[in-house]
Amino acid sequence: MPAVSYRIIAIDGPAASGKSSVARALAARLGFVYVNSGAFYRAITWSLLQRGIDPNDHAAIAQMIGATQIGCDLKENQSRVHIGGVDPVDHLRDDPVNRAVSAVSAVPEVRKIVTEKMRSYAQLHNLVVEGRDIGSVVFPETPFKFYIDASPEVRTRRRAAEGQRDEIATRDRVDSSRRASPLVRAAEAHVIDSSNLTIDGVVGEIVAQLKRKGLHEV
Ligand code: CDP
Ligand code: CDP
C-alpha cells in the first residue's frame, strides 16, 4: 500500500510575532490539526521547575527527559501535551516558565523528544505547526514554510497588552544564538512582517501563497 503523505504547514518566528493566533486560525480554516511546539518546551520547563531541577543543569534535564512520560493527544483538532500524567495547560505562561524556557530548549535531548513528537503527528494528520525550527529542522522537506516577524516594539507591546511579564528580547537572543536548532529563517520560507497586519491579514497572505504553491485544500 502506498504511504499516505500528509501536508505540513510550517510557521516560525520570534516571540509575539503572531504565530499561535495565525496558526490556529489557518488550521481551522483548512481543517488541519494545529500543533503548538512551544507548548511542549514550556511543559517540560514547567515540569522540571516543579521538581526543583536547575534549568541550566543539562545533565539533570537529560536524565529527567529519559525518565518522564511525555504524551500528546488531540483535543478539538489541537495538540495537547501532558507530562508525567499531568496536563500543565494553566501554567505554560507562568513567569518562571517564561524565564527558564529558552535555557531548557537549548538542551539537545529536549529538542530531540519534541521533534519526535511533532513527526509522529505528521504520520497521522495534515498539520499547521508553529515554533522556531519547524521549517528548518523538524520538517525541512515541506514546501509550505512561513516566517512571521514583527518589530521588537510591536511585539513587546503585544505581550504587555496580554498582561504578561515576558522578557521577549532575552528569549529571542537565546533562541537565535543557541547551537541546537536556533531560530533562523529557513531559506525557502515566505517572510511576512505582521507589524501592521491583523491576524486575518496574515492568514490571508498565507492562504494566497498556499494557493500559488498548489495546496489543493485551500
Ligand atoms: O508564544 P511565544 O512565541 O512567546 O513562545 P512559544 O512558541 O510558546 O515558545 C516558547 C519557547 O520555546 C521559545 O522561546 C523557545 O525557547 C522554545 N521553542 C523552541 O526552542 N523551538 C520551537 N520549535 C518552539 C519553541
Ligand atoms: O505565538 P506568538 O507568540 O508568535 O504570538 P501570538 O500569541 O499569536 O500573538 C501575541 C499577541 O499579539 C496576541 O494577543 C495576538 O492577538 C496579538 N497579535 C496582533 O494583535 N496582531 C497580529 N497581527 C498578531 C498578533
PDB file of C-alpha atoms and ligand atoms in Angstrom:
ATOM      1  CA  MET A   1       0.000   0.000   0.000  1.00  0.00           C
ATOM      2  CA  PRO A   2       1.477   3.457  -0.837  1.00  0.00           C
ATOM      3  CA  ALA A   3       2.383   5.598   2.161  1.00  0.00           C
ATOM      4  CA  VAL A   4      -0.014   8.495   2.727  1.00  0.00           C
ATOM      5  CA  SER A   5       1.807  11.795   2.719  1.00  0.00           C
ATOM      6  CA  TYR A   6       0.254  14.386   4.952  1.00  0.00           C
ATOM      7  CA  ARG A   7       0.557  18.137   4.364  1.00  0.00           C
ATOM      8  CA  ILE A   8       2.659  20.165   6.774  1.00  0.00           C
ATOM      9  CA  ILE A   9       2.486  23.949   7.003  1.00  0.00           C
ATOM     10  CA  ALA A  10       5.466  25.264   8.997  1.00  0.00           C
ATOM     11  CA  ILE A  11       5.224  28.649  10.738  1.00  0.00           C
ATOM     12  CA  ASP A  12       8.270  30.015  12.552  1.00  0.00           C
ATOM     13  CA  GLY A  13       9.172  33.350  14.063  1.00  0.00           C
ATOM     14  CA  PRO A  14      10.188  35.190  17.246  1.00  0.00           C
ATOM     15  CA  ALA A  15       8.052  35.690  20.360  1.00  0.00           C
ATOM     16  CA  ALA A  16       4.772  37.575  19.897  1.00  0.00           C
ATOM     17  CA  SER A  17       5.109  37.730  16.129  1.00  0.00           C
ATOM     18  CA  GLY A  18       1.603  36.255  15.960  1.00  0.00           C
ATOM     19  CA  LYS A  19       2.449  32.631  15.176  1.00  0.00           C
ATOM     20  CA  SER A  20      -0.054  30.988  17.519  1.00  0.00           C
ATOM     21  CA  SER A  21      -3.023  33.155  16.581  1.00  0.00           C
ATOM     22  CA  VAL A  22      -2.292  32.796  12.878  1.00  0.00           C
ATOM     23  CA  ALA A  23      -1.565  29.049  13.002  1.00  0.00           C
ATOM     24  CA  ARG A  24      -4.755  28.363  14.962  1.00  0.00           C
ATOM     25  CA  ALA A  25      -6.920  30.365  12.553  1.00  0.00           C
ATOM     26  CA  LEU A  26      -5.253  28.851   9.494  1.00  0.00           C
ATOM     27  CA  ALA A  27      -5.664  25.285  10.792  1.00  0.00           C
ATOM     28  CA  ALA A  28      -9.369  25.890  11.496  1.00  0.00           C
ATOM     29  CA  ARG A  29      -9.842  27.300   8.004  1.00  0.00           C
ATOM     30  CA  LEU A  30      -8.125  24.356   6.285  1.00  0.00           C
ATOM     31  CA  GLY A  31      -9.403  21.612   8.610  1.00  0.00           C
ATOM     32  CA  PHE A  32      -5.822  20.760   9.620  1.00  0.00           C
ATOM     33  CA  VAL A  33      -4.596  19.917  13.124  1.00  0.00           C
ATOM     34  CA  TYR A  34      -2.941  22.838  14.951  1.00  0.00           C
ATOM     35  CA  VAL A  35       0.308  21.989  16.760  1.00  0.00           C
ATOM     36  CA  ASN A  36       1.976  24.445  19.136  1.00  0.00           C
ATOM     37  CA  SER A  37       5.532  23.156  19.552  1.00  0.00           C
ATOM     38  CA  GLY A  38       6.335  25.874  22.104  1.00  0.00           C
ATOM     39  CA  ALA A  39       3.781  24.290  24.458  1.00  0.00           C
ATOM     40  CA  PHE A  40       5.960  21.146  24.603  1.00  0.00           C
ATOM     41  CA  TYR A  41       9.057  23.157  25.526  1.00  0.00           C
ATOM     42  CA  ARG A  42       7.024  25.066  28.097  1.00  0.00           C
ATOM     43  CA  ALA A  43       5.508  21.878  29.572  1.00  0.00           C
ATOM     44  CA  ILE A  44       8.936  20.279  30.000  1.00  0.00           C
ATOM     45  CA  THR A  45      10.214  23.500  31.603  1.00  0.00           C
ATOM     46  CA  TRP A  46       7.262  23.660  33.992  1.00  0.00           C
ATOM     47  CA  SER A  47       7.760  20.047  34.996  1.00  0.00           C
ATOM     48  CA  LEU A  48      11.447  20.373  35.777  1.00  0.00           C
ATOM     49  CA  LEU A  49      10.883  23.564  37.777  1.00  0.00           C
ATOM     50  CA  GLN A  50       8.251  21.640  39.778  1.00  0.00           C
ATOM     51  CA  ARG A  51      10.908  19.046  40.563  1.00  0.00           C
ATOM     52  CA  GLY A  52      13.434  21.672  41.619  1.00  0.00           C
ATOM     53  CA  ILE A  53      15.777  20.992  38.693  1.00  0.00           C
ATOM     54  CA  ASP A  54      18.055  23.870  37.691  1.00  0.00           C
ATOM     55  CA  PRO A  55      17.175  24.976  34.102  1.00  0.00           C
ATOM     56  CA  ASN A  56      20.909  25.230  33.363  1.00  0.00           C
ATOM     57  CA  ASP A  57      21.744  21.721  34.580  1.00  0.00           C
ATOM     58  CA  HIS A  58      21.840  19.902  31.229  1.00  0.00           C
ATOM     59  CA  ALA A  59      22.682  16.507  32.719  1.00  0.00           C
ATOM     60  CA  ALA A  60      19.765  16.604  35.177  1.00  0.00           C
ATOM     61  CA  ILE A  61      17.403  17.742  32.421  1.00  0.00           C
ATOM     62  CA  ALA A  62      18.524  14.955  30.093  1.00  0.00           C
ATOM     63  CA  GLN A  63      18.015  12.445  32.875  1.00  0.00           C
ATOM     64  CA  MET A  64      14.529  13.742  33.616  1.00  0.00           C
ATOM     65  CA  ILE A  65      13.594  13.564  29.920  1.00  0.00           C
ATOM     66  CA  GLY A  66      14.635   9.922  29.814  1.00  0.00           C
ATOM     67  CA  ALA A  67      12.608   9.080  32.913  1.00  0.00           C
ATOM     68  CA  THR A  68       9.387  11.031  32.280  1.00  0.00           C
ATOM     69  CA  GLN A  69       6.415  10.138  30.153  1.00  0.00           C
ATOM     70  CA  ILE A  70       5.631  12.944  27.719  1.00  0.00           C
ATOM     71  CA  GLY A  71       2.419  12.442  25.826  1.00  0.00           C
ATOM     72  CA  CYS A  72       0.379  14.367  23.362  1.00  0.00           C
ATOM     73  CA  ASP A  73      -3.207  13.880  22.348  1.00  0.00           C
ATOM     74  CA  LEU A  74      -5.547  15.886  20.243  1.00  0.00           C
ATOM     75  CA  LYS A  75      -8.410  17.886  21.623  1.00  0.00           C
ATOM     76  CA  GLU A  76     -10.669  19.649  19.136  1.00  0.00           C
ATOM     77  CA  ASN A  77      -8.008  19.377  16.438  1.00  0.00           C
ATOM     78  CA  GLN A  78      -5.305  20.936  18.617  1.00  0.00           C
ATOM     79  CA  SER A  79      -2.281  19.274  20.176  1.00  0.00           C
ATOM     80  CA  ARG A  80      -2.394  18.928  23.932  1.00  0.00           C
ATOM     81  CA  VAL A  81       0.737  17.995  25.830  1.00  0.00           C
ATOM     82  CA  HIS A  82       0.781  16.159  29.153  1.00  0.00           C
ATOM     83  CA  ILE A  83       3.816  15.306  31.184  1.00  0.00           C
ATOM     84  CA  GLY A  84       4.139  12.691  33.913  1.00  0.00           C
ATOM     85  CA  GLY A  85       0.362  12.208  33.573  1.00  0.00           C
ATOM     86  CA  VAL A  86      -0.428  15.900  34.222  1.00  0.00           C
ATOM     87  CA  ASP A  87      -1.872  18.455  31.788  1.00  0.00           C
ATOM     88  CA  PRO A  88       0.041  21.672  32.643  1.00  0.00           C
ATOM     89  CA  VAL A  89      -2.021  23.927  30.368  1.00  0.00           C
ATOM     90  CA  ASP A  90      -2.756  26.540  33.067  1.00  0.00           C
ATOM     91  CA  HIS A  91       0.947  27.012  33.862  1.00  0.00           C
ATOM     92  CA  LEU A  92       2.577  27.239  30.443  1.00  0.00           C
ATOM     93  CA  ARG A  93       2.789  31.042  30.534  1.00  0.00           C
ATOM     94  CA  ASP A  94       3.761  31.440  34.187  1.00  0.00           C
ATOM     95  CA  ASP A  95       6.618  33.908  34.734  1.00  0.00           C
ATOM     96  CA  PRO A  96       9.124  31.248  35.920  1.00  0.00           C
ATOM     97  CA  VAL A  97       8.407  29.239  32.759  1.00  0.00           C
ATOM     98  CA  ASN A  98       8.874  32.335  30.550  1.00  0.00           C
ATOM     99  CA  ARG A  99      12.213  32.966  32.233  1.00  0.00           C
ATOM    100  CA  ALA A 100      13.571  29.401  32.012  1.00  0.00           C
ATOM    101  CA  VAL A 101      12.154  28.025  28.761  1.00  0.00           C
ATOM    102  CA  SER A 102      14.889  29.246  26.404  1.00  0.00           C
ATOM    103  CA  ALA A 103      17.648  27.645  28.501  1.00  0.00           C
ATOM    104  CA  VAL A 104      15.766  24.361  28.647  1.00  0.00           C
ATOM    105  CA  SER A 105      15.038  24.429  24.901  1.00  0.00           C
ATOM    106  CA  ALA A 106      18.755  24.626  24.156  1.00  0.00           C
ATOM    107  CA  VAL A 107      19.308  21.116  25.569  1.00  0.00           C
ATOM    108  CA  PRO A 108      19.648  18.630  22.658  1.00  0.00           C
ATOM    109  CA  GLU A 109      17.798  15.808  24.474  1.00  0.00           C
ATOM    110  CA  VAL A 110      14.832  18.140  24.933  1.00  0.00           C
ATOM    111  CA  ARG A 111      14.819  19.133  21.264  1.00  0.00           C
ATOM    112  CA  LYS A 112      15.065  15.513  20.195  1.00  0.00           C
ATOM    113  CA  ILE A 113      11.994  14.361  22.073  1.00  0.00           C
ATOM    114  CA  VAL A 114       9.855  17.314  20.962  1.00  0.00           C
ATOM    115  CA  THR A 115      10.934  16.841  17.342  1.00  0.00           C
ATOM    116  CA  GLU A 116       9.970  13.164  17.536  1.00  0.00           C
ATOM    117  CA  LYS A 117       6.521  14.083  18.867  1.00  0.00           C
ATOM    118  CA  MET A 118       5.952  16.568  16.011  1.00  0.00           C
ATOM    119  CA  ARG A 119       6.989  13.989  13.436  1.00  0.00           C
ATOM    120  CA  SER A 120       4.724  11.344  14.954  1.00  0.00           C
ATOM    121  CA  TYR A 121       1.703  13.661  14.483  1.00  0.00           C
ATOM    122  CA  ALA A 122       2.699  14.034  10.844  1.00  0.00           C
ATOM    123  CA  GLN A 123       2.207  10.280  10.316  1.00  0.00           C
ATOM    124  CA  LEU A 124      -1.497  10.721  11.018  1.00  0.00           C
ATOM    125  CA  HIS A 125      -2.740  14.196  10.134  1.00  0.00           C
ATOM    126  CA  ASN A 126      -2.412  17.278   7.974  1.00  0.00           C
ATOM    127  CA  LEU A 127      -0.767  19.836  10.279  1.00  0.00           C
ATOM    128  CA  VAL A 128      -0.148  23.518  10.864  1.00  0.00           C
ATOM    129  CA  VAL A 129       2.871  23.533  13.201  1.00  0.00           C
ATOM    130  CA  GLU A 130       4.359  26.667  14.746  1.00  0.00           C
ATOM    131  CA  GLY A 131       7.636  27.232  16.557  1.00  0.00           C
ATOM    132  CA  ARG A 132      11.249  28.210  15.926  1.00  0.00           C
ATOM    133  CA  ASP A 133      12.781  25.336  13.932  1.00  0.00           C
ATOM    134  CA  ILE A 134       9.784  23.795  12.187  1.00  0.00           C
ATOM    135  CA  GLY A 135      10.738  24.704   8.615  1.00  0.00           C
ATOM    136  CA  SER A 136      14.494  24.454   9.180  1.00  0.00           C
ATOM    137  CA  VAL A 137      14.852  21.238  11.206  1.00  0.00           C
ATOM    138  CA  VAL A 138      11.629  19.423  12.075  1.00  0.00           C
ATOM    139  CA  PHE A 139      10.027  19.352   8.599  1.00  0.00           C
ATOM    140  CA  PRO A 140      12.715  20.628   6.197  1.00  0.00           C
ATOM    141  CA  GLU A 141      11.099  18.771   3.294  1.00  0.00           C
ATOM    142  CA  THR A 142       7.764  20.609   3.396  1.00  0.00           C
ATOM    143  CA  PRO A 143       7.248  23.129   0.579  1.00  0.00           C
ATOM    144  CA  PHE A 144       4.912  25.197   2.807  1.00  0.00           C
ATOM    145  CA  LYS A 145       7.174  27.318   5.039  1.00  0.00           C
ATOM    146  CA  PHE A 146       6.433  30.719   6.546  1.00  0.00           C
ATOM    147  CA  TYR A 147       8.402  33.041   8.812  1.00  0.00           C
ATOM    148  CA  ILE A 148       6.341  35.647  10.644  1.00  0.00           C
ATOM    149  CA  ASP A 149       8.116  38.653  12.070  1.00  0.00           C
ATOM    150  CA  ALA A 150       7.186  41.991  13.652  1.00  0.00           C
ATOM    151  CA  SER A 151       9.254  44.844  15.018  1.00  0.00           C
ATOM    152  CA  PRO A 152      10.561  44.401  18.587  1.00  0.00           C
ATOM    153  CA  GLU A 153       8.480  47.400  19.723  1.00  0.00           C
ATOM    154  CA  VAL A 154       5.234  45.945  18.351  1.00  0.00           C
ATOM    155  CA  ARG A 155       5.973  42.535  19.852  1.00  0.00           C
ATOM    156  CA  THR A 156       6.751  43.976  23.278  1.00  0.00           C
ATOM    157  CA  ARG A 157       3.523  45.990  23.125  1.00  0.00           C
ATOM    158  CA  ARG A 158       1.510  42.890  22.208  1.00  0.00           C
ATOM    159  CA  ARG A 159       2.822  40.906  25.176  1.00  0.00           C
ATOM    160  CA  ALA A 160       2.217  43.833  27.546  1.00  0.00           C
ATOM    161  CA  ALA A 161      -1.353  44.121  26.210  1.00  0.00           C
ATOM    162  CA  GLU A 162      -1.850  40.498  27.221  1.00  0.00           C
ATOM    163  CA  GLY A 163      -0.803  41.448  30.757  1.00  0.00           C
ATOM    164  CA  GLN A 164       2.303  39.269  30.592  1.00  0.00           C
ATOM    165  CA  ARG A 165       5.702  39.937  32.052  1.00  0.00           C
ATOM    166  CA  ASP A 166       7.778  38.263  29.404  1.00  0.00           C
ATOM    167  CA  GLU A 167      11.347  39.312  28.559  1.00  0.00           C
ATOM    168  CA  ILE A 168      10.909  38.505  24.907  1.00  0.00           C
ATOM    169  CA  ALA A 169      14.124  40.232  23.810  1.00  0.00           C
ATOM    170  CA  THR A 170      16.167  37.994  26.113  1.00  0.00           C
ATOM    171  CA  ARG A 171      14.302  34.893  24.960  1.00  0.00           C
ATOM    172  CA  ASP A 172      14.799  35.810  21.296  1.00  0.00           C
ATOM    173  CA  ARG A 173      18.519  36.353  21.834  1.00  0.00           C
ATOM    174  CA  VAL A 174      18.995  32.961  23.480  1.00  0.00           C
ATOM    175  CA  ASP A 175      16.744  31.202  20.931  1.00  0.00           C
ATOM    176  CA  SER A 176      18.659  32.719  17.995  1.00  0.00           C
ATOM    177  CA  SER A 177      22.153  32.087  19.321  1.00  0.00           C
ATOM    178  CA  ARG A 178      21.935  28.544  20.676  1.00  0.00           C
ATOM    179  CA  ARG A 179      23.855  25.762  18.976  1.00  0.00           C
ATOM    180  CA  ALA A 180      20.973  23.253  18.657  1.00  0.00           C
ATOM    181  CA  SER A 181      18.317  24.273  16.101  1.00  0.00           C
ATOM    182  CA  PRO A 182      18.418  28.042  16.588  1.00  0.00           C
ATOM    183  CA  LEU A 183      15.645  30.330  15.396  1.00  0.00           C
ATOM    184  CA  VAL A 184      16.506  31.037  11.760  1.00  0.00           C
ATOM    185  CA  ARG A 185      14.612  31.909   8.634  1.00  0.00           C
ATOM    186  CA  ALA A 186      14.603  28.762   6.501  1.00  0.00           C
ATOM    187  CA  ALA A 187      15.997  29.762   3.112  1.00  0.00           C
ATOM    188  CA  GLU A 188      12.776  28.975   1.252  1.00  0.00           C
ATOM    189  CA  ALA A 189      10.390  30.411   3.864  1.00  0.00           C
ATOM    190  CA  HIS A 190       7.982  33.129   2.795  1.00  0.00           C
ATOM    191  CA  VAL A 191       8.554  36.039   5.204  1.00  0.00           C
ATOM    192  CA  ILE A 192       5.621  38.126   6.457  1.00  0.00           C
ATOM    193  CA  ASP A 193       6.067  41.246   8.587  1.00  0.00           C
ATOM    194  CA  SER A 194       2.943  41.339  10.757  1.00  0.00           C
ATOM    195  CA  SER A 195       3.746  44.676  12.467  1.00  0.00           C
ATOM    196  CA  ASN A 196       0.941  46.452  10.622  1.00  0.00           C
ATOM    197  CA  LEU A 197      -1.269  43.493   9.806  1.00  0.00           C
ATOM    198  CA  THR A 198      -4.228  41.950  11.594  1.00  0.00           C
ATOM    199  CA  ILE A 199      -4.283  38.204  12.218  1.00  0.00           C
ATOM    200  CA  ASP A 200      -6.800  37.821   9.365  1.00  0.00           C
ATOM    201  CA  GLY A 201      -4.441  39.828   7.157  1.00  0.00           C
ATOM    202  CA  VAL A 202      -1.557  37.442   7.830  1.00  0.00           C
ATOM    203  CA  VAL A 203      -3.787  34.395   7.331  1.00  0.00           C
ATOM    204  CA  GLY A 204      -4.965  35.875   4.017  1.00  0.00           C
ATOM    205  CA  GLU A 205      -1.389  36.317   2.837  1.00  0.00           C
ATOM    206  CA  ILE A 206      -0.503  32.743   3.772  1.00  0.00           C
ATOM    207  CA  VAL A 207      -3.606  31.384   2.022  1.00  0.00           C
ATOM    208  CA  ALA A 208      -2.673  33.311  -1.158  1.00  0.00           C
ATOM    209  CA  GLN A 209       0.825  31.796  -1.060  1.00  0.00           C
ATOM    210  CA  LEU A 210      -0.535  28.307  -0.449  1.00  0.00           C
ATOM    211  CA  LYS A 211      -2.817  28.655  -3.490  1.00  0.00           C
ATOM    212  CA  ARG A 212       0.152  29.751  -5.558  1.00  0.00           C
ATOM    213  CA  LYS A 213       2.076  26.700  -4.356  1.00  0.00           C
ATOM    214  CA  GLY A 214      -0.796  24.399  -5.357  1.00  0.00           C
ATOM    215  CA  LEU A 215      -2.056  23.270  -1.940  1.00  0.00           C
ATOM    216  CA  HIS A 216      -5.389  21.866  -3.023  1.00  0.00           C
ATOM    217  CA  GLU A 217      -7.080  22.119   0.419  1.00  0.00           C
ATOM    218  CA  VAL A 218      -7.228  25.952   0.209  1.00  0.00           C
TER     219      VAL A 218
HETATM  220  O1  CDP B   1       4.477  32.139  22.110  1.00  0.00           O
HETATM  221  P1  CDP B   1       5.921  32.538  22.182  1.00  0.00           P
HETATM  222  O2  CDP B   1       6.457  32.858  20.811  1.00  0.00           O
HETATM  223  O3  CDP B   1       6.239  33.550  23.180  1.00  0.00           O
HETATM  224  O4  CDP B   1       6.727  31.259  22.673  1.00  0.00           O
HETATM  225  P2  CDP B   1       6.490  29.736  22.357  1.00  0.00           P
HETATM  226  O5  CDP B   1       6.256  29.491  20.912  1.00  0.00           O
HETATM  227  O6  CDP B   1       5.500  29.197  23.323  1.00  0.00           O
HETATM  228  O7  CDP B   1       7.936  29.153  22.677  1.00  0.00           O
HETATM  229  C1  CDP B   1       8.491  29.253  23.983  1.00  0.00           C
HETATM  230  C2  CDP B   1       9.953  28.918  23.895  1.00  0.00           C
HETATM  231  O8  CDP B   1      10.081  27.558  23.491  1.00  0.00           O
HETATM  232  C3  CDP B   1      10.757  29.723  22.886  1.00  0.00           C
HETATM  233  O9  CDP B   1      11.228  30.958  23.420  1.00  0.00           O
HETATM  234  C4  CDP B   1      11.897  28.762  22.575  1.00  0.00           C
HETATM  235  O10 CDP B   1      12.901  28.825  23.566  1.00  0.00           O
HETATM  236  C5  CDP B   1      11.232  27.404  22.674  1.00  0.00           C
HETATM  237  N1  CDP B   1      10.856  26.856  21.379  1.00  0.00           N
HETATM  238  C6  CDP B   1      11.849  26.265  20.633  1.00  0.00           C
HETATM  239  O11 CDP B   1      13.013  26.266  21.029  1.00  0.00           O
HETATM  240  N2  CDP B   1      11.552  25.645  19.454  1.00  0.00           N
HETATM  241  C7  CDP B   1      10.305  25.629  18.994  1.00  0.00           C
HETATM  242  N3  CDP B   1      10.036  24.993  17.849  1.00  0.00           N
HETATM  243  C8  CDP B   1       9.273  26.256  19.734  1.00  0.00           C
HETATM  244  C9  CDP B   1       9.584  26.876  20.920  1.00  0.00           C
HETATM  245  O1  CDP B   2       2.607  32.841  19.097  1.00  0.00           O
HETATM  246  P1  CDP B   2       3.276  34.177  19.171  1.00  0.00           P
HETATM  247  O2  CDP B   2       3.985  34.405  20.448  1.00  0.00           O
HETATM  248  O3  CDP B   2       4.149  34.431  17.973  1.00  0.00           O
HETATM  249  O4  CDP B   2       2.141  35.295  19.069  1.00  0.00           O
HETATM  250  P2  CDP B   2       0.595  35.256  19.481  1.00  0.00           P
HETATM  251  O5  CDP B   2       0.440  34.684  20.853  1.00  0.00           O
HETATM  252  O6  CDP B   2      -0.215  34.636  18.380  1.00  0.00           O
HETATM  253  O7  CDP B   2       0.287  36.809  19.449  1.00  0.00           O
HETATM  254  C1  CDP B   2       0.657  37.647  20.526  1.00  0.00           C
HETATM  255  C2  CDP B   2      -0.423  38.681  20.718  1.00  0.00           C
HETATM  256  O8  CDP B   2      -0.388  39.638  19.647  1.00  0.00           O
HETATM  257  C3  CDP B   2      -1.840  38.107  20.759  1.00  0.00           C
HETATM  258  O9  CDP B   2      -2.576  38.782  21.768  1.00  0.00           O
HETATM  259  C4  CDP B   2      -2.377  38.450  19.396  1.00  0.00           C
HETATM  260  O10 CDP B   2      -3.780  38.602  19.392  1.00  0.00           O
HETATM  261  C5  CDP B   2      -1.675  39.764  19.059  1.00  0.00           C
HETATM  262  N1  CDP B   2      -1.494  39.959  17.613  1.00  0.00           N
HETATM  263  C6  CDP B   2      -1.975  41.080  16.975  1.00  0.00           C
HETATM  264  O11 CDP B   2      -2.573  41.930  17.613  1.00  0.00           O
HETATM  265  N2  CDP B   2      -1.814  41.241  15.613  1.00  0.00           N
HETATM  266  C7  CDP B   2      -1.173  40.336  14.900  1.00  0.00           C
HETATM  267  N3  CDP B   2      -1.017  40.512  13.582  1.00  0.00           N
HETATM  268  C8  CDP B   2      -0.659  39.200  15.539  1.00  0.00           C
HETATM  269  C9  CDP B   2      -0.814  39.027  16.903  1.00  0.00           C
END
